[in-house]
Amino acid sequence: MIDGYPITIFILLWSAIVSVVWTFVCYSLRCRQRMIKEKEVSLLIMPSLVIGPFLLLVSYHFLSVNLILPISMTSNPLSIFLYCFIPSMVLSFSSGVFLRIKGNIVNEYLFWKRKPFCQVILSFGLSPEKNLRKLVAWKSYAEAWGQALPWFFGELIVVEGLFNAPGLGYQIWQHAKKQNFTDLFESVLWLFMIYAVLFYLIDNISRKIGRRLETYS
Amino acid sequence: MKLTAEEFNKYPALVLALALPVGLVLLMSIGQEVGIDLQHRLVSPNLLHPMGTDHLGRDLLVRLFMSFYQTVLPLWICVVVSSVFGTSLALFVLVLQSDYFRKVGTRIEWIVDFFDLIFGSVPVGVIVFLWSLYHEEAGIVTLMESLSFIVLIRTYSYVKNLYHCDHHQGFWIAHQSVGGSLLKRIWKYGICTYWKHRLTNLCLFHLQMVVIIESSLSYLGFGIQEPSASFGNILSSHLGVYLKGHYFVIMFTTGFIVYASIFPYLVRYLLLQNSRSRNNLY
């Protein structure tokens, strides 16, 4: 029997990994643009109820791939992990984490590039982009996840329901439909614990970055 | 806001997009009935049914519009009213704290901050889901209760944060030192300046958020259910159908969800363009 926790954790893991890659790709692309304008990070998000069915429709009719739990109950952990990629991408897009990372990178890059230490680096003929990479990337990453995390967990139930992925969100939905309050309470508690751990982690990363940044200003 | 012919020519697509709900109101007022007609279920789009029919033979366009004005509009009104109340509550608490009623103001602040701590740190979608489950009844009233409370708390918290960021600024302190009242300071230097923009953005985000949460909840079977119309329950009742080729229901329903969620931003964009073009004249 597929347990609920691994699927939810795999979905979160995929989102974390892809968003790290996206952060560094965004940074490299943005730095190559000559004119970057500071702009407000858009709060406009696309719901998973739009992205999910669209993806299911396109994959089924045009690619002949059924994304609704295309794995058996006895599949090995690797195939379950690979399967969780699509639901995690839908969740990441719908929570707006990719868009926020992109917006934060532009704003952070422009902010730190104006600082005196960047001017000193430029005067030595070095590239400030390399020196700013870790600072801008991790700060933007932590900030974007801090903003998107509540929405991410809110949409988790919908995405797992859409793709029939038997994670914690799907279990909560099923227990709620059957009014099985004991199991519902257990699933909700596990979900809140994962949320609290991630919240604490992101908060800690932001504080550590903040403390180091105080030495720069 | 008066729209001149020049402005219409500049943004025709935008104006048409905003005029769509008005057109749909007229369509509804013609008196189309949404009756069950099993002989014409899942009909493809045609002249009689521009978006086709659903699994019970009901006109899909009319159903989608009913979702808009029966579900989305009341929730939007609720959000706007809650935002106003949230802002007023924050101002009330701040003003009370600065005057003779400091103890009362502090106690009210503790109570509201307690709710803010609980509801601010938990995902909104999960709170609304659990609230609907607790009430054990499907309907718009339960949704309105939970969403208006959450919007009120979030707006209150946002206004308080804005005040705490700004009240140390030089011109605020200068105004205080010459004996100006706190309410006047907040109004003149806060709300009438850039707070207006921030609070509008927050309200627009909440307007988008309620559309998404309501659709998600009714899709999961806990929000507004049949025979009441909602984007989510239209999607969930057709999930087994679109894989067999009847994909127009999914297309039109998701299109309406997208439209409803970006509609407030379209209005704001048009208003901003209008004010910019008027400022350019001077």
XYZ file of C-alpha atoms in Angstrom:
499
model
C 0.000 0.000 0.000
C 1.381 3.406 -0.969
C 1.616 5.512 2.186
C 0.656 9.177 2.080
C 3.811 10.769 3.411
C 6.394 9.802 0.749
C 4.318 11.203 -2.103
C 3.847 14.571 -0.401
C 7.523 14.699 0.529
C 8.569 13.731 -3.013
C 6.352 16.504 -4.413
C 7.971 19.020 -2.056
C 11.433 17.710 -2.901
C 10.893 18.069 -6.638
C 9.609 21.629 -6.163
C 12.633 22.520 -4.033
C 15.126 21.038 -6.523
C 13.562 22.563 -9.636
C 13.198 25.959 -7.973
C 16.922 25.941 -7.065
C 17.777 25.233 -10.699
C 15.300 27.899 -11.810
C 16.862 30.427 -9.419
C 20.330 30.045 -10.884
C 19.042 29.961 -14.466
C 17.062 33.167 -13.837
C 20.074 34.828 -12.319
C 22.297 33.948 -15.286
C 19.708 35.110 -17.816
C 18.902 38.329 -15.973
C 22.533 39.314 -15.603
C 22.999 39.164 -19.351
C 20.286 41.704 -19.977
C 21.643 45.216 -20.312
C 18.602 47.071 -19.188
C 16.870 45.613 -16.180
C 14.079 47.580 -14.629
C 13.087 47.237 -11.043
C 9.509 46.159 -10.815
C 6.967 45.100 -8.290
C 6.720 41.359 -7.932
C 3.410 40.355 -9.427
C 1.002 38.631 -7.085
C -1.027 37.294 -10.022
C -1.184 33.505 -9.805
C -2.732 30.820 -11.980
C -4.790 28.294 -9.986
C -3.961 24.598 -10.119
C -7.597 23.989 -11.082
C -6.726 25.608 -14.446
C -3.226 24.224 -15.009
C -4.002 20.669 -13.833
C -6.980 19.829 -16.096
C -5.305 21.556 -19.037
C -2.182 19.438 -18.553
C -4.238 16.252 -18.130
C -6.179 17.033 -21.307
C -3.131 17.856 -23.426
C -1.098 14.880 -22.236
C -4.003 12.441 -22.745
C -5.184 13.629 -26.162
C -1.918 14.671 -27.782
C 0.769 12.636 -26.028
C -1.360 9.575 -25.134
C -0.037 9.772 -21.592
C -2.445 9.439 -18.683
C -1.132 11.530 -15.795
C -3.728 10.308 -13.290
C -1.623 8.015 -11.085
C 0.024 6.015 -13.897
C 1.818 3.786 -11.396
C 0.711 0.616 -9.676
C 0.347 0.107 -5.967
C 3.541 -1.960 -5.827
C 5.797 0.411 -7.789
C 9.292 1.000 -6.509
C 10.153 4.292 -4.782
C 12.076 5.568 -7.820
C 9.074 5.375 -10.153
C 6.886 7.005 -7.495
C 9.503 9.753 -7.138
C 9.593 10.321 -10.907
C 5.824 10.336 -11.124
C 5.627 13.128 -8.520
C 7.430 15.509 -10.900
C 4.301 16.624 -12.799
C 2.110 17.308 -9.725
C 4.997 19.211 -8.129
C 5.438 21.389 -11.230
C 1.712 22.166 -11.320
C 1.847 23.050 -7.625
C 4.926 25.231 -8.055
C 3.406 27.140 -10.973
C 0.078 27.609 -9.229
C 1.672 28.815 -5.981
C 3.621 31.407 -7.992
C 6.995 30.413 -6.572
C 8.744 30.516 -9.961
C 7.354 33.950 -10.757
C 8.317 35.284 -7.336
C 11.864 33.937 -7.660
C 12.218 35.681 -11.016
C 10.896 38.998 -9.694
C 12.943 38.843 -6.493
C 16.157 38.141 -8.430
C 15.719 41.263 -10.564
C 14.987 43.481 -7.563
C 17.744 42.044 -5.369
C 20.330 42.224 -8.163
C 19.577 45.878 -8.837
C 19.592 46.676 -5.121
C 22.945 45.052 -4.347
C 24.611 46.213 -7.548
C 24.275 49.809 -6.360
C 26.134 49.083 -3.117
C 29.714 50.428 -2.687
C 31.331 47.000 -2.508
C 30.038 46.279 -6.045
C 31.495 49.527 -7.296
C 34.836 48.545 -5.766
C 34.661 45.150 -7.492
C 33.945 46.883 -10.797
C 36.842 49.270 -10.295
C 39.175 46.273 -9.977
C 37.883 45.000 -13.316
C 36.131 42.018 -11.763
C 32.595 40.910 -12.449
C 30.124 41.740 -9.679
C 27.734 39.100 -11.054
C 29.883 36.246 -9.759
C 30.221 37.851 -6.348
C 26.533 38.606 -6.077
C 25.367 35.217 -7.274
C 25.139 33.391 -3.948
C 23.783 36.399 -2.103
C 21.058 37.274 -4.614
C 20.125 33.684 -5.468
C 19.667 32.340 -1.935
C 17.980 35.472 -0.641
C 15.510 35.481 -3.559
C 14.934 31.746 -3.139
C 14.228 31.971 0.594
C 12.020 35.044 0.188
C 9.989 33.505 -2.645
C 9.407 30.307 -0.712
C 8.468 32.249 2.411
C 5.810 34.104 0.423
C 4.549 31.097 -1.559
C 4.595 28.395 1.145
C 1.051 28.968 2.539
C -0.409 28.982 -0.955
C 1.629 25.889 -1.827
C 0.157 23.899 1.042
C -3.308 25.228 0.393
C -3.226 23.977 -3.203
C -1.617 20.648 -2.270
C -5.009 19.062 -1.503
C -6.407 20.141 -4.888
C -3.374 18.978 -6.896
C -3.203 15.591 -5.198
C -6.946 15.216 -5.791
C -6.602 16.196 -9.462
C -3.789 13.743 -10.180
C -5.123 11.109 -7.787
C -1.742 11.110 -6.048
C -2.296 9.424 -2.663
C -0.343 11.920 -0.585
C -1.345 13.651 2.648
C -3.581 16.121 0.800
C -5.455 13.320 -0.953
C -5.866 11.454 2.342
C -7.250 14.588 4.010
C -9.761 14.960 1.180
C -10.853 11.313 1.321
C -11.147 11.268 5.133
C -13.130 14.531 5.013
C -15.545 13.090 2.427
C -16.112 9.983 4.552
C -16.221 12.131 7.736
C -13.568 9.917 9.263
C -12.429 12.569 11.758
C -9.829 10.514 13.601
C -7.779 9.750 10.500
C -8.476 13.251 9.199
C -7.004 14.762 12.348
C -3.879 12.581 12.008
C -3.347 13.548 8.363
C -3.941 17.247 9.078
C -1.485 17.062 11.984
C 1.207 15.511 9.775
C 0.631 18.173 7.125
C 0.886 20.962 9.684
C 4.085 19.448 11.055
C 5.699 19.395 7.617
C 4.495 22.958 7.064
C 5.883 24.077 10.430
C 9.273 22.454 9.736
C 9.555 24.110 6.316
C 8.391 27.447 7.723
C 11.008 27.246 10.469
C 13.715 26.279 7.952
C 12.937 29.151 5.606
C 12.698 31.574 8.517
C 16.112 30.463 9.778
C 17.718 30.783 6.349
C 16.262 34.281 5.987
C 17.548 35.296 9.440
C 21.057 34.013 8.730
C 21.136 35.801 5.395
C 19.758 38.929 7.073
C 22.477 38.891 9.736
C 25.200 38.592 7.115
C 23.654 41.340 5.016
C 23.729 43.718 7.984
C 27.524 43.611 7.788
C 27.373 44.797 4.161
C 25.181 47.848 4.795
C -14.943 57.206 -14.895
C -15.938 58.374 -18.357
C -14.487 56.470 -21.253
C -13.863 58.654 -24.288
C -13.739 57.408 -27.861
C -9.963 57.893 -27.887
C -9.469 55.727 -24.841
C -11.716 53.021 -26.279
C -9.684 52.967 -29.487
C -6.511 52.606 -27.454
C -7.647 49.684 -25.332
C -10.457 47.964 -27.230
C -9.591 44.432 -26.092
C -9.477 45.519 -22.472
C -12.778 47.331 -22.619
C -14.420 44.365 -24.326
C -13.084 42.057 -21.643
C -14.585 44.281 -18.963
C -17.849 44.600 -20.846
C -18.258 40.823 -21.000
C -19.990 40.508 -17.599
C -22.343 43.345 -18.536
C -23.195 41.544 -21.754
C -23.792 38.367 -19.825
C -26.135 40.196 -17.437
C -28.195 41.257 -20.436
C -28.148 37.692 -21.710
C -29.456 36.435 -18.401
C -32.089 39.130 -18.249
C -33.560 37.868 -21.510
C -34.837 35.031 -19.359
C -32.967 31.931 -20.320
C -33.944 29.046 -18.106
C -31.379 26.547 -16.925
C -33.529 23.430 -17.129
C -32.391 19.825 -17.337
C -32.675 18.400 -20.848
C -31.147 14.930 -20.960
C -31.803 14.581 -24.685
C -29.280 17.345 -25.368
C -26.535 16.483 -22.886
C -22.918 17.201 -23.834
C -23.831 18.920 -27.071
C -20.954 20.658 -28.840
C -21.001 24.464 -29.147
C -23.592 25.687 -31.656
C -25.764 28.765 -32.295
C -28.375 27.788 -29.720
C -25.792 26.890 -27.061
C -22.654 28.962 -27.733
C -20.571 26.968 -25.250
C -22.432 23.687 -25.554
C -24.326 21.863 -22.810
C -23.242 20.039 -19.677
C -23.881 16.450 -18.532
C -27.550 17.277 -17.697
C -28.259 19.189 -20.899
C -28.091 22.628 -19.265
C -26.666 25.509 -21.275
C -23.031 25.860 -20.211
C -22.732 29.591 -20.879
C -25.705 30.321 -18.656
C -24.366 27.964 -15.954
C -20.966 29.623 -16.028
C -22.497 33.043 -15.805
C -24.706 31.925 -12.929
C -21.502 30.826 -11.174
C -20.143 34.308 -11.719
C -23.043 36.296 -10.348
C -24.361 33.800 -7.729
C -20.988 32.863 -6.262
C -18.147 35.129 -7.298
C -19.882 38.514 -7.057
C -21.215 38.022 -3.481
C -17.759 36.847 -2.389
C -16.148 39.890 -3.980
C -18.571 42.218 -2.215
C -17.750 40.365 0.997
C -14.003 40.844 0.427
C -14.319 44.564 -0.244
C -16.490 45.091 2.851
C -14.098 42.998 4.980
C -11.114 44.956 3.671
C -12.798 48.205 4.674
C -13.656 46.774 8.102
C -10.129 45.434 8.540
C -8.626 48.819 7.739
C -11.099 50.569 10.065
C -10.373 48.090 12.864
C -6.632 48.693 12.533
C -7.120 52.465 12.607
C -9.471 52.151 15.593
C -6.952 50.082 17.570
C -4.086 52.416 16.705
C -6.023 55.553 17.640
C -7.309 54.003 20.870
C -3.783 53.124 21.927
C -2.534 56.638 21.511
C -5.243 58.279 23.597
C -6.773 57.882 27.023
C -8.211 54.473 26.193
C -4.802 52.832 25.966
C -5.753 49.789 28.061
C -8.863 49.126 26.011
C -6.904 49.520 22.802
C -4.192 47.153 23.992
C -6.726 44.489 24.994
C -8.491 44.693 21.647
C -5.113 44.455 19.963
C -4.192 41.313 21.943
C -7.429 39.595 20.938
C -7.071 40.470 17.248
C -3.343 39.639 17.271
C -4.149 36.232 18.762
C -6.453 35.457 15.833
C -3.881 36.920 13.474
C -1.232 34.567 14.878
C -3.424 31.518 14.286
C -5.003 32.447 10.985
C -2.033 34.338 9.585
C 0.379 31.453 9.850
C -1.900 28.709 8.517
C -2.623 28.390 4.773
C -5.901 30.132 3.939
C -7.144 27.291 1.736
C -6.717 24.792 4.572
C -8.544 27.063 7.061
C -11.515 27.529 4.709
C -11.573 23.788 3.982
C -11.612 22.871 7.686
C -14.213 25.581 8.462
C -16.537 24.196 5.736
C -15.992 20.680 7.072
C -16.786 21.791 10.618
C -20.071 23.434 9.573
C -21.058 20.303 7.616
C -23.121 22.319 5.197
C -22.469 23.331 1.637
C -23.341 26.850 0.653
C -22.104 30.338 0.143
C -22.809 31.536 3.675
C -20.136 29.307 5.237
C -17.643 30.467 2.644
C -18.513 34.105 3.200
C -18.083 33.718 6.966
C -14.628 32.182 6.747
C -13.286 34.297 3.900
C -14.531 37.607 5.294
C -12.965 36.830 8.683
C -9.624 35.900 7.100
C -9.603 38.979 4.847
C -10.445 41.192 7.835
C -7.580 39.769 9.894
C -5.092 39.969 7.033
C -6.033 43.560 6.174
C -5.833 44.544 9.846
C -2.378 43.009 10.123
C -1.226 44.664 6.898
C -2.354 48.161 7.963
C -0.672 47.729 11.343
C 2.567 46.692 9.615
C 2.387 49.708 7.323
C 1.928 51.978 10.333
C 4.836 50.410 12.239
C 7.107 50.841 9.196
C 6.178 54.485 8.681
C 5.473 56.116 12.025
C 9.181 56.751 12.723
C 9.586 58.863 9.609
C 10.627 62.472 10.081
C 7.476 64.162 8.776
C 5.292 61.893 10.936
C 7.255 62.873 14.037
C 7.162 66.521 12.973
C 3.395 66.392 12.635
C 3.132 64.748 16.061
C 5.387 67.346 17.657
C 3.185 70.229 16.493
C 0.203 68.504 18.082
C -1.375 66.789 15.108
C -3.717 63.860 15.782
C -2.743 60.308 14.885
C -5.830 59.781 12.756
C -5.023 62.838 10.667
C -1.435 61.667 10.284
C -2.474 58.199 9.125
C -5.034 59.656 6.718
C -2.801 62.383 5.272
C 0.575 60.649 5.168
C -0.581 57.062 4.925
C -3.863 56.304 3.256
C -3.881 59.315 0.919
C -0.372 58.525 -0.294
C 1.202 55.176 -1.096
C -0.830 53.114 1.416
C -3.749 53.480 -1.006
C -1.757 51.638 -3.691
C -0.614 48.908 -1.294
C -4.084 48.349 0.165
C -5.590 48.244 -3.331
C -3.030 45.588 -4.345
C -3.870 43.584 -1.242
C -7.600 43.842 -1.940
C -7.050 42.734 -5.556
C -5.039 39.760 -4.340
C -7.857 38.841 -1.953
C -10.399 39.150 -4.768
C -8.335 36.722 -6.823
C -7.752 34.463 -3.833
C -11.470 33.995 -3.064
C -12.210 32.952 -6.657
C -9.480 30.321 -6.531
C -10.363 29.067 -3.044
C -14.083 28.878 -3.822
C -13.464 26.990 -7.090
C -11.046 24.595 -5.384
C -13.413 23.942 -2.486
C -16.437 23.268 -4.691
C -14.249 21.009 -6.856
C -13.355 18.984 -3.756
C -17.036 18.715 -2.851
C -17.113 21.015 0.153
C -18.070 24.403 -1.159
C -21.060 25.261 -3.258
C -22.633 22.123 -4.638
C -25.210 21.179 -7.256
C -27.768 22.450 -8.227
C -26.102 25.787 -7.354
C -23.593 26.777 -9.999
C -19.898 27.055 -9.262
C -16.822 26.737 -11.459
C -15.432 23.972 -9.288
C -18.521 21.755 -9.267
C -18.907 22.184 -13.051
C -15.312 20.931 -13.445
C -15.652 18.032 -11.019
C -18.891 16.748 -12.594
C -17.181 16.601 -16.010
C -13.861 15.052 -15.089
C -14.778 11.670 -16.511
C -16.082 13.239 -19.693
C -13.242 15.296 -21.061
C -10.950 12.294 -21.369
C -13.515 10.914 -23.825
C -13.187 13.983 -26.033
C -15.753 16.447 -24.637
C -13.115 18.953 -23.749
C -15.062 22.142 -24.429
C -16.509 22.055 -20.871
C -13.004 22.059 -19.391
C -11.818 24.752 -21.784
C -14.664 27.149 -21.131
C -14.810 26.532 -17.389
C -11.072 27.021 -16.875
C -11.277 30.059 -19.143
C -13.957 31.542 -16.886
C -11.900 30.786 -13.768
C -8.933 32.595 -15.307
C -11.136 35.495 -16.372
C -12.772 35.809 -12.954
C -9.409 35.719 -11.191
C -7.794 38.399 -13.384
C -10.901 40.613 -13.746
C -9.995 42.846 -10.751
C -6.517 43.394 -12.207
C -8.035 44.337 -15.581
C -10.191 46.966 -13.875
C -7.219 48.338 -11.982
C -5.071 48.411 -15.122
C -7.735 50.355 -17.009
C -8.195 52.804 -14.142
C -4.424 53.349 -13.937
C -4.164 53.913 -17.694
C -7.044 56.354 -17.497
C -5.443 58.343 -14.662
C -2.040 58.335 -16.434
C -3.550 59.643 -19.672
C -5.341 62.392 -17.729
C -2.146 63.318 -15.885
C -0.323 63.574 -19.210
C -2.833 66.174 -20.368
C -1.691 68.458 -17.539
